[in-house]
Coordinates of C-alpha atoms in Angstrom, one line a residue:
Chain L
M29 CA 2.6 5.6 60.4
T30 CA 1.5 3.7 63.4
T31 CA -1.8 2.5 62.2
T32 CA -4.4 1.7 64.9
S33 CA -6.2 -0.7 62.6
S34 CA -7.4 -3.8 64.4
D35 CA -6.9 -5.9 61.3
S36 CA -3.8 -7.5 62.6
A37 CA -3.5 -10.2 59.9
A38 CA -2.6 -7.5 57.4
T39 CA 0.4 -6.5 59.6
A40 CA 3.6 -8.5 60.1
V41 CA 3.7 -7.6 63.8
S42 CA 1.1 -5.9 65.9
V43 CA 1.8 -5.0 69.5
R44 CA -0.8 -3.6 71.9
G45 CA -0.5 -2.3 75.4
L46 CA 2.6 -4.4 76.0
R47 CA 4.1 -4.4 79.5
R48 CA 6.9 -6.6 80.8
V49 CA 7.9 -6.5 84.5
F50 CA 10.9 -8.5 85.8
P51 CA 10.5 -9.2 89.5
V52 CA 13.7 -8.7 91.5
R53 CA 14.0 -10.3 94.9
G54 CA 14.3 -7.9 97.7
R55 CA 14.0 -4.8 95.5
P56 CA 11.2 -3.0 93.5
D57 CA 10.3 -4.8 90.3
V58 CA 12.0 -3.7 87.1
V59 CA 9.6 -2.4 84.5
A60 CA 11.4 -3.3 81.3
L61 CA 8.6 -2.3 78.9
D62 CA 5.4 -0.3 79.5
G63 CA 2.6 0.8 77.2
I64 CA 4.1 -0.4 74.0
D65 CA 2.0 -0.1 70.8
L66 CA 3.6 -0.9 67.5
D67 CA 2.7 -2.1 64.1
V68 CA 5.1 -3.4 61.5
A69 CA 3.8 -3.7 57.9
P70 CA 4.8 -6.6 55.7
G71 CA 8.1 -5.9 54.1
E72 CA 8.8 -3.0 56.3
F73 CA 12.2 -2.3 57.9
V74 CA 11.8 -1.0 61.4
S75 CA 14.7 -0.3 63.8
L76 CA 14.4 -0.1 67.6
I77 CA 16.9 2.3 69.0
G78 CA 17.5 3.7 72.5
P79 CA 20.0 3.7 75.4
S80 CA 20.8 0.5 77.1
G81 CA 18.1 -0.7 79.4
C82 CA 15.3 0.7 77.3
G83 CA 13.9 -2.8 76.7
K84 CA 14.5 -2.9 72.9
S85 CA 16.0 -6.4 73.2
T86 CA 13.2 -7.5 75.5
L87 CA 10.7 -6.3 73.0
M88 CA 12.4 -8.4 70.3
R89 CA 12.5 -11.4 72.5
L90 CA 8.8 -11.1 73.3
V91 CA 7.9 -10.9 69.6
A92 CA 10.2 -14.0 69.0
D93 CA 8.3 -15.9 71.8
L94 CA 11.5 -16.2 73.8
D95 CA 9.8 -14.5 76.7
D96 CA 6.2 -13.9 77.9
P97 CA 4.6 -10.4 78.3
T98 CA 3.2 -9.5 81.7
T99 CA 0.2 -7.8 80.1
G100 CA -0.7 -6.8 76.6
T101 CA -0.9 -8.7 73.3
I102 CA 1.4 -9.4 70.4
A103 CA 0.3 -10.7 67.0
V104 CA 2.7 -12.0 64.4
F105 CA 0.9 -12.3 61.1
G106 CA -2.3 -12.4 63.1
K107 CA -1.2 -15.4 65.2
T108 CA 0.2 -15.6 68.7
P109 CA 4.0 -15.4 68.8
R110 CA 4.1 -19.1 69.9
R111 CA 2.0 -20.2 66.9
A112 CA 4.1 -18.1 64.6
R113 CA 7.3 -19.6 66.0
L114 CA 6.0 -23.1 65.6
D115 CA 5.0 -22.3 62.0
H116 CA 8.5 -21.0 61.4
D117 CA 7.2 -17.6 60.3
F118 CA 10.2 -15.7 61.4
G119 CA 14.0 -16.0 61.5
V120 CA 16.4 -14.6 64.1
A121 CA 19.9 -13.3 64.3
F122 CA 21.7 -12.3 67.4
Q123 CA 24.8 -10.2 68.3
Q124 CA 26.7 -13.5 68.7
S125 CA 26.5 -15.3 65.4
A126 CA 25.7 -18.4 67.5
L127 CA 26.9 -20.8 64.8
L128 CA 27.5 -24.4 65.9
P129 CA 31.3 -24.7 65.8
W130 CA 31.3 -28.4 64.9
R131 CA 29.2 -27.8 61.7
T132 CA 30.5 -26.5 58.4
V133 CA 29.0 -23.2 57.0
S134 CA 26.7 -25.2 54.8
R135 CA 25.5 -27.4 57.6
N136 CA 25.0 -24.4 59.9
I137 CA 22.7 -22.9 57.3
A138 CA 21.0 -26.2 56.9
L139 CA 20.2 -26.5 60.6
P140 CA 16.7 -24.9 60.6
L141 CA 15.8 -26.9 57.5
E142 CA 17.0 -30.2 59.1
L143 CA 15.1 -29.5 62.2
A144 CA 12.0 -28.8 60.1
K145 CA 12.6 -32.2 58.3
V146 CA 12.9 -30.6 54.8
D147 CA 14.0 -33.3 52.3
S148 CA 17.8 -33.4 51.6
G149 CA 17.6 -32.4 47.9
E150 CA 15.7 -29.3 48.7
V151 CA 18.1 -28.5 51.6
K152 CA 21.0 -28.8 49.2
R153 CA 19.4 -26.5 46.6
R154 CA 18.5 -23.9 49.3
I155 CA 22.0 -23.9 50.8
G156 CA 23.4 -23.0 47.3
E157 CA 21.0 -20.1 47.0
L158 CA 21.7 -18.8 50.4
L159 CA 25.5 -19.0 50.1
D160 CA 25.1 -17.0 46.8
M161 CA 22.9 -14.5 48.5
V162 CA 25.4 -13.7 51.3
G163 CA 28.5 -14.1 49.0
L164 CA 30.0 -17.1 50.6
S165 CA 29.8 -19.7 47.8
Q166 CA 33.4 -20.6 48.2
F167 CA 33.1 -21.2 51.9
G168 CA 30.4 -23.8 52.3
D169 CA 32.9 -26.4 53.6
H170 CA 34.7 -24.1 56.0
Y171 CA 34.2 -24.3 59.7
P172 CA 33.1 -21.1 61.6
D173 CA 36.5 -20.8 63.4
Q174 CA 38.1 -20.4 59.9
L175 CA 35.9 -17.3 59.1
S176 CA 36.2 -13.7 60.1
G177 CA 33.6 -12.1 62.4
G178 CA 31.8 -10.5 59.4
M179 CA 31.7 -13.7 57.5
Q180 CA 30.3 -15.5 60.6
Q181 CA 27.6 -13.0 60.9
R182 CA 26.7 -13.4 57.2
V183 CA 26.4 -17.1 57.8
A184 CA 24.0 -16.3 60.7
I185 CA 21.9 -14.1 58.4
A186 CA 21.8 -16.8 55.7
R187 CA 20.7 -19.3 58.4
S188 CA 17.9 -16.9 59.6
L189 CA 16.6 -16.7 56.0
A190 CA 16.8 -20.5 55.4
E191 CA 13.1 -21.1 55.7
R192 CA 12.1 -18.0 53.6
P193 CA 10.6 -16.2 56.7
K194 CA 8.4 -13.2 56.1
L195 CA 9.8 -11.6 59.2
L196 CA 13.4 -11.2 60.4
L197 CA 14.2 -10.4 64.0
M198 CA 17.7 -9.1 64.5
D199 CA 19.3 -8.1 67.8
E200 CA 22.4 -6.0 67.2
P201 CA 23.7 -8.4 64.6
F202 CA 26.6 -6.1 63.7
G203 CA 27.3 -5.0 67.2
A204 CA 30.6 -6.9 67.5
L205 CA 32.0 -5.9 64.1
D206 CA 34.4 -3.1 63.3
E207 CA 33.1 0.0 61.6
M208 CA 34.3 -0.8 58.0
T209 CA 32.9 -4.4 58.1
R210 CA 29.7 -3.0 59.7
E211 CA 29.0 -0.6 56.9
R212 CA 29.6 -3.2 54.3
M213 CA 27.3 -5.6 56.2
Q214 CA 24.6 -2.9 56.4
T215 CA 24.7 -2.5 52.6
E216 CA 24.4 -6.2 52.2
L217 CA 21.5 -6.5 54.6
A218 CA 19.7 -3.7 52.8
R219 CA 20.1 -5.7 49.5
I220 CA 19.2 -9.0 51.2
A221 CA 16.1 -7.6 52.9
G222 CA 15.0 -6.1 49.6
E223 CA 15.5 -9.4 47.7
S224 CA 13.7 -11.5 50.3
G225 CA 10.9 -9.1 50.8
A226 CA 10.8 -9.9 54.5
A227 CA 9.8 -7.4 57.2
V228 CA 12.7 -6.7 59.5
I229 CA 12.8 -5.6 63.1
L230 CA 16.4 -4.5 63.9
V231 CA 17.6 -3.7 67.4
T232 CA 20.5 -1.4 67.3
H233 CA 22.2 1.5 69.2
S234 CA 23.9 2.9 66.1
I235 CA 22.1 6.0 64.7
P236 CA 23.7 5.8 61.2
E237 CA 22.8 2.1 61.0
A238 CA 19.2 2.8 61.9
A239 CA 19.0 5.8 59.4
F240 CA 20.7 3.9 56.6
L241 CA 18.5 0.7 56.8
S242 CA 15.1 1.7 58.2
D243 CA 11.8 2.8 56.8
R244 CA 10.9 3.8 60.4
V245 CA 13.0 4.2 63.5
V246 CA 11.3 3.6 66.9
V247 CA 13.0 5.6 69.5
M248 CA 12.7 4.2 73.1
S249 CA 13.5 5.5 76.6
P250 CA 14.7 3.5 79.5
R251 CA 13.1 2.6 82.9
P252 CA 10.4 2.1 82.2
G253 CA 11.0 1.2 78.5
R254 CA 8.6 3.3 76.4
I255 CA 8.3 4.4 72.8
V256 CA 9.0 8.2 72.8
D257 CA 9.1 8.9 69.1
V258 CA 8.8 7.2 65.7
V259 CA 10.9 8.8 63.0
D260 CA 9.9 8.2 59.4
V261 CA 13.1 7.8 57.5
G262 CA 11.8 6.8 54.1
L263 CA 15.0 7.0 52.1
G264 CA 13.4 4.9 49.4
D265 CA 13.4 1.3 48.4
Q266 CA 15.7 -1.1 50.1
K267 CA 17.4 -1.9 46.8
E268 CA 18.4 1.7 46.3
R269 CA 20.3 1.8 49.6
T270 CA 23.9 1.7 48.3
E271 CA 27.1 3.3 49.5
D272 CA 26.1 6.6 47.8
L273 CA 23.2 7.0 50.2
R274 CA 25.7 7.4 53.1
E275 CA 26.7 10.8 51.5
A276 CA 23.3 11.9 50.5
S277 CA 21.7 14.9 52.2
G278 CA 18.6 12.8 53.0
F279 CA 20.7 10.4 55.1
F280 CA 22.3 13.2 57.1
E281 CA 18.8 14.7 57.7
A282 CA 17.6 11.3 59.0
V283 CA 20.6 10.9 61.3
K284 CA 19.9 14.4 62.7
R285 CA 16.2 13.7 63.3
I286 CA 17.0 10.4 65.1
R287 CA 19.6 12.0 67.2
E288 CA 17.3 14.8 68.2
A289 CA 14.6 12.3 69.1
L290 CA 17.2 10.4 71.2
H291 CA 18.4 13.5 72.9
G292 CA 14.8 14.2 73.8
V293 CA 14.9 10.8 75.5
E294 CA 17.8 11.9 77.7
G295 CA 16.1 15.1 78.6
A296 CA 13.0 13.2 79.5
A297 CA 14.8 10.5 81.5
P298 CA 14.9 12.4 84.9
K299 CA 11.2 13.2 84.5
A300 CA 10.5 9.5 84.0
A301 CA 12.5 8.7 87.1
E302 CA 10.4 11.2 89.1
Q303 CA 7.2 9.6 88.0
R304 CA 8.2 6.2 89.5
Chain X
M26 CA 55.1 -22.1 65.3
T27 CA 57.2 -24.4 67.5
R28 CA 55.6 -27.5 66.1
G29 CA 58.7 -28.6 64.2
R30 CA 60.8 -28.6 67.4
R31 CA 58.4 -30.5 69.5
L32 CA 59.1 -34.2 69.9
H33 CA 56.9 -36.8 68.3
P34 CA 54.5 -38.2 70.9
A35 CA 55.6 -41.8 70.3
L36 CA 59.3 -40.8 70.6
S37 CA 58.7 -38.9 73.8
G38 CA 56.8 -41.9 75.2
V39 CA 59.8 -44.2 74.4
L40 CA 62.1 -41.6 76.0
G41 CA 59.9 -41.6 79.1
I42 CA 60.3 -45.4 79.5
L43 CA 64.0 -45.1 78.9
V44 CA 64.4 -42.5 81.7
L45 CA 62.4 -44.8 84.1
V46 CA 64.7 -47.7 83.3
L47 CA 67.8 -45.5 83.8
L48 CA 66.5 -44.3 87.2
W49 CA 65.7 -47.9 88.3
E50 CA 69.1 -49.2 87.2
G51 CA 70.9 -46.1 88.4
Y52 CA 69.4 -46.5 91.9
K53 CA 70.3 -50.2 91.9
L54 CA 73.9 -49.2 91.1
I55 CA 74.4 -46.6 93.9
G56 CA 71.6 -47.4 96.3
P57 CA 72.5 -49.3 99.5
E58 CA 71.8 -53.0 99.5
K59 CA 69.7 -52.8 102.7
G60 CA 68.0 -49.5 101.9
W61 CA 68.4 -46.2 103.8
L62 CA 67.3 -46.2 107.4
V63 CA 66.7 -43.1 109.6
G64 CA 66.3 -44.6 113.0
K65 CA 64.0 -47.5 112.3
T66 CA 62.2 -46.0 109.4
R67 CA 63.3 -47.0 106.0
V68 CA 63.2 -43.9 103.8
L69 CA 64.8 -45.4 100.7
P70 CA 64.0 -48.9 99.4
R71 CA 66.4 -51.9 99.4
A72 CA 68.4 -52.1 96.2
S73 CA 68.9 -55.9 96.4
D74 CA 68.1 -58.2 93.5
L75 CA 65.2 -59.5 95.6
A76 CA 63.5 -56.2 96.0
M77 CA 64.5 -54.6 92.7
P78 CA 65.5 -57.1 90.1
H79 CA 67.3 -55.9 87.0
V80 CA 65.1 -54.7 84.2
S81 CA 66.9 -57.3 81.9
T82 CA 66.0 -60.1 84.4
M83 CA 62.3 -59.0 84.3
I84 CA 62.3 -59.1 80.5
S85 CA 64.1 -62.4 80.1
R86 CA 61.8 -63.9 82.8
L87 CA 58.9 -63.2 80.4
F88 CA 60.2 -65.8 78.0
E89 CA 60.8 -68.5 80.5
P90 CA 58.1 -71.0 81.4
T91 CA 55.4 -69.8 83.8
V92 CA 55.8 -72.5 86.6
G93 CA 57.4 -75.7 85.3
A94 CA 59.2 -76.7 82.1
S95 CA 56.1 -77.9 80.4
T96 CA 54.0 -74.7 81.0
P97 CA 53.8 -71.9 78.4
P98 CA 56.1 -68.9 78.7
L99 CA 55.3 -66.3 81.3
W100 CA 54.3 -63.5 78.8
Q101 CA 51.6 -65.8 77.3
T102 CA 50.0 -66.5 80.7
V103 CA 50.2 -62.9 81.8
L104 CA 48.8 -61.7 78.4
K105 CA 45.9 -64.0 78.7
A106 CA 45.1 -62.7 82.2
A107 CA 45.5 -59.1 81.0
I108 CA 43.0 -59.7 78.1
K109 CA 40.5 -61.2 80.5
S110 CA 40.8 -58.2 82.9
L111 CA 40.7 -55.8 80.0
G112 CA 37.4 -57.4 78.8
I113 CA 35.9 -57.1 82.2
A114 CA 37.1 -53.5 82.6
G115 CA 35.7 -52.8 79.1
V116 CA 32.2 -54.1 80.0
G117 CA 32.3 -52.1 83.2
W118 CA 33.4 -49.0 81.4
A119 CA 30.6 -49.3 78.8
V120 CA 27.9 -50.0 81.4
G121 CA 29.2 -47.2 83.6
T122 CA 29.3 -44.8 80.6
I123 CA 25.7 -45.6 79.7
I124 CA 24.5 -45.2 83.3
G125 CA 26.5 -42.0 83.6
L126 CA 25.1 -40.5 80.4
T127 CA 21.5 -41.5 81.3
L128 CA 21.8 -39.9 84.8
A129 CA 23.3 -36.8 83.2
M130 CA 20.5 -36.5 80.7
L131 CA 17.9 -36.9 83.5
M132 CA 19.7 -34.3 85.7
Q133 CA 20.0 -31.9 82.8
R134 CA 16.4 -32.2 81.8
F135 CA 14.7 -32.1 85.2
V136 CA 15.8 -29.8 88.0
T137 CA 14.1 -32.0 90.6
A138 CA 16.0 -35.0 89.3
R139 CA 19.2 -33.1 89.6
S140 CA 18.7 -32.1 93.2
A141 CA 17.5 -35.7 94.0
I142 CA 20.2 -37.6 92.2
L143 CA 23.4 -35.5 92.3
P144 CA 24.0 -35.8 96.1
W145 CA 23.7 -39.6 95.8
V146 CA 26.1 -39.7 92.8
V147 CA 28.7 -37.8 94.9
L148 CA 28.0 -39.9 98.0
S149 CA 28.3 -43.1 96.1
Q150 CA 32.0 -42.5 95.5
T151 CA 32.8 -42.3 99.2
V152 CA 31.8 -45.9 99.9
P153 CA 35.0 -48.0 100.1
L154 CA 35.3 -50.5 97.3
I155 CA 36.8 -53.2 99.4
A156 CA 33.7 -53.1 101.6
I157 CA 31.1 -53.5 98.8
A158 CA 32.9 -56.0 96.6
P159 CA 32.0 -59.2 98.7
L160 CA 28.5 -57.8 99.1
V161 CA 28.0 -57.4 95.4
R162 CA 29.2 -61.0 94.9
R163 CA 26.7 -62.3 97.5
W164 CA 23.8 -60.3 96.1
G165 CA 24.7 -61.3 92.6
A166 CA 24.7 -65.0 93.5
Q167 CA 21.1 -64.7 94.7
L168 CA 20.0 -63.0 91.6
H169 CA 17.8 -64.9 89.2
L170 CA 17.1 -63.1 86.0
G171 CA 15.4 -65.7 83.8
S172 CA 18.1 -67.8 82.1
L173 CA 20.8 -65.3 83.0
Q174 CA 23.2 -66.7 85.6
W175 CA 25.3 -64.3 87.6
H176 CA 29.0 -64.9 87.2
D177 CA 31.8 -63.6 89.4
W178 CA 33.2 -61.6 86.5
M179 CA 29.9 -59.7 86.4
S180 CA 30.5 -58.6 90.0
V181 CA 33.9 -57.3 89.0
S182 CA 32.4 -55.5 86.0
F183 CA 29.7 -54.1 88.2
I184 CA 32.3 -52.6 90.5
A185 CA 34.3 -51.2 87.6
S186 CA 31.1 -49.6 86.3
Y187 CA 30.4 -48.3 89.8
L188 CA 33.7 -46.4 89.6
A189 CA 33.4 -45.4 85.9
F190 CA 30.0 -43.9 85.9
F191 CA 30.9 -41.1 88.3
P192 CA 33.2 -39.0 86.1
V193 CA 31.0 -39.6 83.1
A194 CA 27.9 -38.4 84.9
I195 CA 29.5 -35.3 86.2
G196 CA 31.4 -34.4 83.0
A197 CA 28.3 -35.1 80.8
L198 CA 26.1 -33.0 83.1
R199 CA 28.5 -30.0 82.7
G200 CA 28.8 -30.6 79.0
L201 CA 25.0 -30.9 78.3
A202 CA 24.5 -27.7 80.2
S203 CA 27.3 -25.9 78.3
P204 CA 25.5 -24.4 75.2
A205 CA 25.2 -20.7 75.4
A206 CA 21.8 -19.0 75.8
A207 CA 21.9 -17.8 72.2
H208 CA 22.2 -21.4 71.0
T209 CA 19.2 -22.7 73.1
D210 CA 17.2 -19.6 72.1
L211 CA 18.0 -20.5 68.5
M212 CA 16.8 -24.1 68.9
R213 CA 13.6 -22.8 70.5
V214 CA 12.9 -20.4 67.6
Y215 CA 13.3 -23.3 65.2
G216 CA 10.7 -25.2 67.3
A217 CA 13.2 -28.1 67.9
S218 CA 11.9 -30.9 70.0
N219 CA 13.7 -31.9 73.2
W220 CA 15.3 -34.9 71.4
Q221 CA 16.4 -32.6 68.5
V222 CA 18.0 -30.2 71.0
L223 CA 19.8 -33.0 72.7
R224 CA 21.0 -34.5 69.4
S225 CA 21.9 -31.4 67.5
L226 CA 23.1 -29.1 70.2
R227 CA 23.7 -30.6 73.7
F228 CA 25.5 -33.8 72.8
P229 CA 27.9 -32.2 70.3
A230 CA 28.5 -29.4 72.7
A231 CA 29.2 -31.9 75.5
V232 CA 32.0 -33.8 73.6
P233 CA 34.9 -31.6 74.9
Y234 CA 33.7 -32.2 78.4
L235 CA 32.9 -35.8 77.8
L236 CA 36.3 -37.0 76.5
P237 CA 38.3 -36.2 79.6
A238 CA 35.5 -37.8 81.7
L239 CA 35.6 -40.9 79.6
R240 CA 39.3 -41.2 79.9
L241 CA 39.0 -40.8 83.7
G242 CA 36.2 -43.4 83.6
A243 CA 38.4 -45.8 81.7
A244 CA 41.2 -45.4 84.2
S245 CA 38.8 -45.9 87.1
A246 CA 37.3 -49.0 85.4
V247 CA 40.8 -50.6 85.1
I248 CA 41.7 -49.8 88.8
G249 CA 38.2 -51.0 89.9
T250 CA 38.7 -54.3 88.0
V251 CA 42.1 -55.1 89.4
V252 CA 41.0 -54.2 93.0
A253 CA 37.7 -56.0 92.7
E254 CA 39.4 -59.2 91.3
V255 CA 41.5 -59.3 94.4
S256 CA 38.7 -58.7 96.9
I257 CA 36.2 -61.0 95.2
G258 CA 38.8 -63.6 94.5
L259 CA 38.2 -63.9 90.8
R260 CA 40.7 -66.2 89.2
G261 CA 42.2 -65.7 85.8
G262 CA 42.5 -62.0 85.8
I263 CA 45.5 -59.7 86.4
G264 CA 44.5 -58.6 89.9
R265 CA 44.6 -62.0 91.4
M266 CA 47.8 -62.8 89.5
I267 CA 49.7 -59.8 91.0
I268 CA 48.9 -61.1 94.5
E269 CA 49.8 -64.8 93.7
Y270 CA 53.1 -63.9 92.1
A271 CA 54.0 -61.4 94.8
Q272 CA 53.6 -64.2 97.4
A273 CA 56.1 -66.3 95.5
A274 CA 58.5 -63.4 95.0
S275 CA 61.2 -64.6 97.4
A276 CA 61.9 -67.5 95.1
D277 CA 61.3 -65.7 91.8
P278 CA 61.7 -61.9 92.3
A279 CA 61.3 -61.0 88.6
K280 CA 57.9 -62.8 88.2
P281 CA 55.5 -60.3 90.0
W282 CA 56.7 -57.5 87.8
A283 CA 55.2 -59.1 84.7
P284 CA 51.5 -58.8 85.8
I285 CA 52.3 -55.3 87.2
G286 CA 53.6 -54.3 83.8
A287 CA 50.5 -55.9 82.2
A288 CA 48.2 -53.8 84.4
V289 CA 50.0 -50.7 83.2
L290 CA 49.5 -52.0 79.6
I291 CA 45.8 -52.4 80.2
G292 CA 45.6 -48.8 81.4
L293 CA 47.4 -47.6 78.2
V294 CA 45.1 -49.6 76.0
A295 CA 42.1 -48.2 77.7
A296 CA 43.5 -44.6 77.4
S297 CA 44.2 -45.2 73.7
V298 CA 40.7 -46.4 73.0
V299 CA 39.4 -43.1 74.4
G300 CA 42.1 -41.3 72.4
L301 CA 40.9 -42.9 69.3
L302 CA 37.3 -41.9 70.1
G303 CA 38.5 -38.4 70.5
W304 CA 40.2 -38.5 67.1
C305 CA 36.9 -39.7 65.6
L306 CA 35.0 -36.8 67.3
R307 CA 37.7 -34.2 66.5
D308 CA 35.2 -31.9 64.6
Y309 CA 33.3 -31.5 67.9
Q310 CA 36.3 -30.1 69.6
R311 CA 36.6 -27.0 67.4
G312 CA 36.8 -23.8 69.3
E313 CA 34.1 -21.3 68.8
N314 CA 35.5 -18.1 67.5
N315 CA 32.8 -15.5 68.1
A316 CA 33.9 -12.2 66.7

């Protein structure tokens, strides 16, 4: 469903002809991304999947204005990524929870609000809501080192949602968690994403994770990073993504299609290397 | 764990002093009166009462008059000098810490500042103190800052700060640069200003690096104060007192040990102040447990 409409204000993220080259001293430049076109609709859940080095994290960093494209354009809600960042239009979560160890759970969640100078009464109210949302109401006064990895990541997700962003950028947020915790967190994320109504771009290298959570899965190939396929998963509304879905035939079907698309990538990789 | 079996810090401190006293008295008991000579080189010190007075003599000397019958007891005189030196060292430490932090912030913020300042910071510590102390005094005396008059104690504080700023600058620079990329990215996403990044991220993250640096700075400030008092010739402090009493040691061997003990005491007080600071900032020393 990659629309080619130029009406970028109606999309959450619109990427056109994006290219990112990293110069390497003494060696040929590394083309991390090339010819990327992508649209993400408001409220849509899109996963970026591909082997390491396919530029999926680079693409996310470019959307988040943590890096600048070599050529091409990115629009986030019709604005430049920089404007969108300064307007606090999106939240981010990384593989490392990146919590500040000297702040309690509550004060970690409050950080983006404090930096945006939201008044303290509103901050307090919002912290309560967010702790409820991620199921950590009892842990507001704990410090990050007193929590398990899964709980830390939940705090990070709560923090990314603090300013009610309409877009969430997540770079392998469950990458460091064990399989059981990971599945539970995916179910929670599906619910949270459904409740908040935010569009999500999720970088992952787990096929089941992408299949379970996404409306669309963008399959990428490495060197140079390109989009090779977009798989429509469409397993229904985010709120219907419960544990039962993991055993539904539609889920297995989606896993199969993503895997086939990824294997196509591996087949195409030598060809891509020849082209360089 | 083994917490229950470990000694209380205060108890182990007392035990340490006791061991020192035992070693001192033990050597006095068995050590040769004239020391131990190999050829003409003395490898072990003399154990005579002149060179190594009994610990009990040193302590009882504290409660005898300083010079004559009408003067206050020795401990009072020494304590007064110690407090004066501690104050001078404290001013030096505070000034040095402020300068060190400012330099570290500049060096962290601007790469050019870093390459311009850092070599000079390192170089500054190779200048011998004894050489610059009289210079500082002379320059200070020619200084006219409005109504401010330069006193000799300020020269001593200046030299103390000159020693103290170095560990603070280096420690703070490392600490300010310590936040992980994920943390700085996060601050950028939230559109935090430079000042907000400094206050909410870099300073808190620097605390574990800063505390050892401050402790080192405090020790340097005390040493700098004692040495500078001697070479500038400032009266009333502990440094000058150690020299004066040592010159009179042949008549009163227990006396010079009082200001030496007081110098150790100043060092302990300085270290405890930093320890207290560390206790206040204990939340900032939590380990990050990234799962």
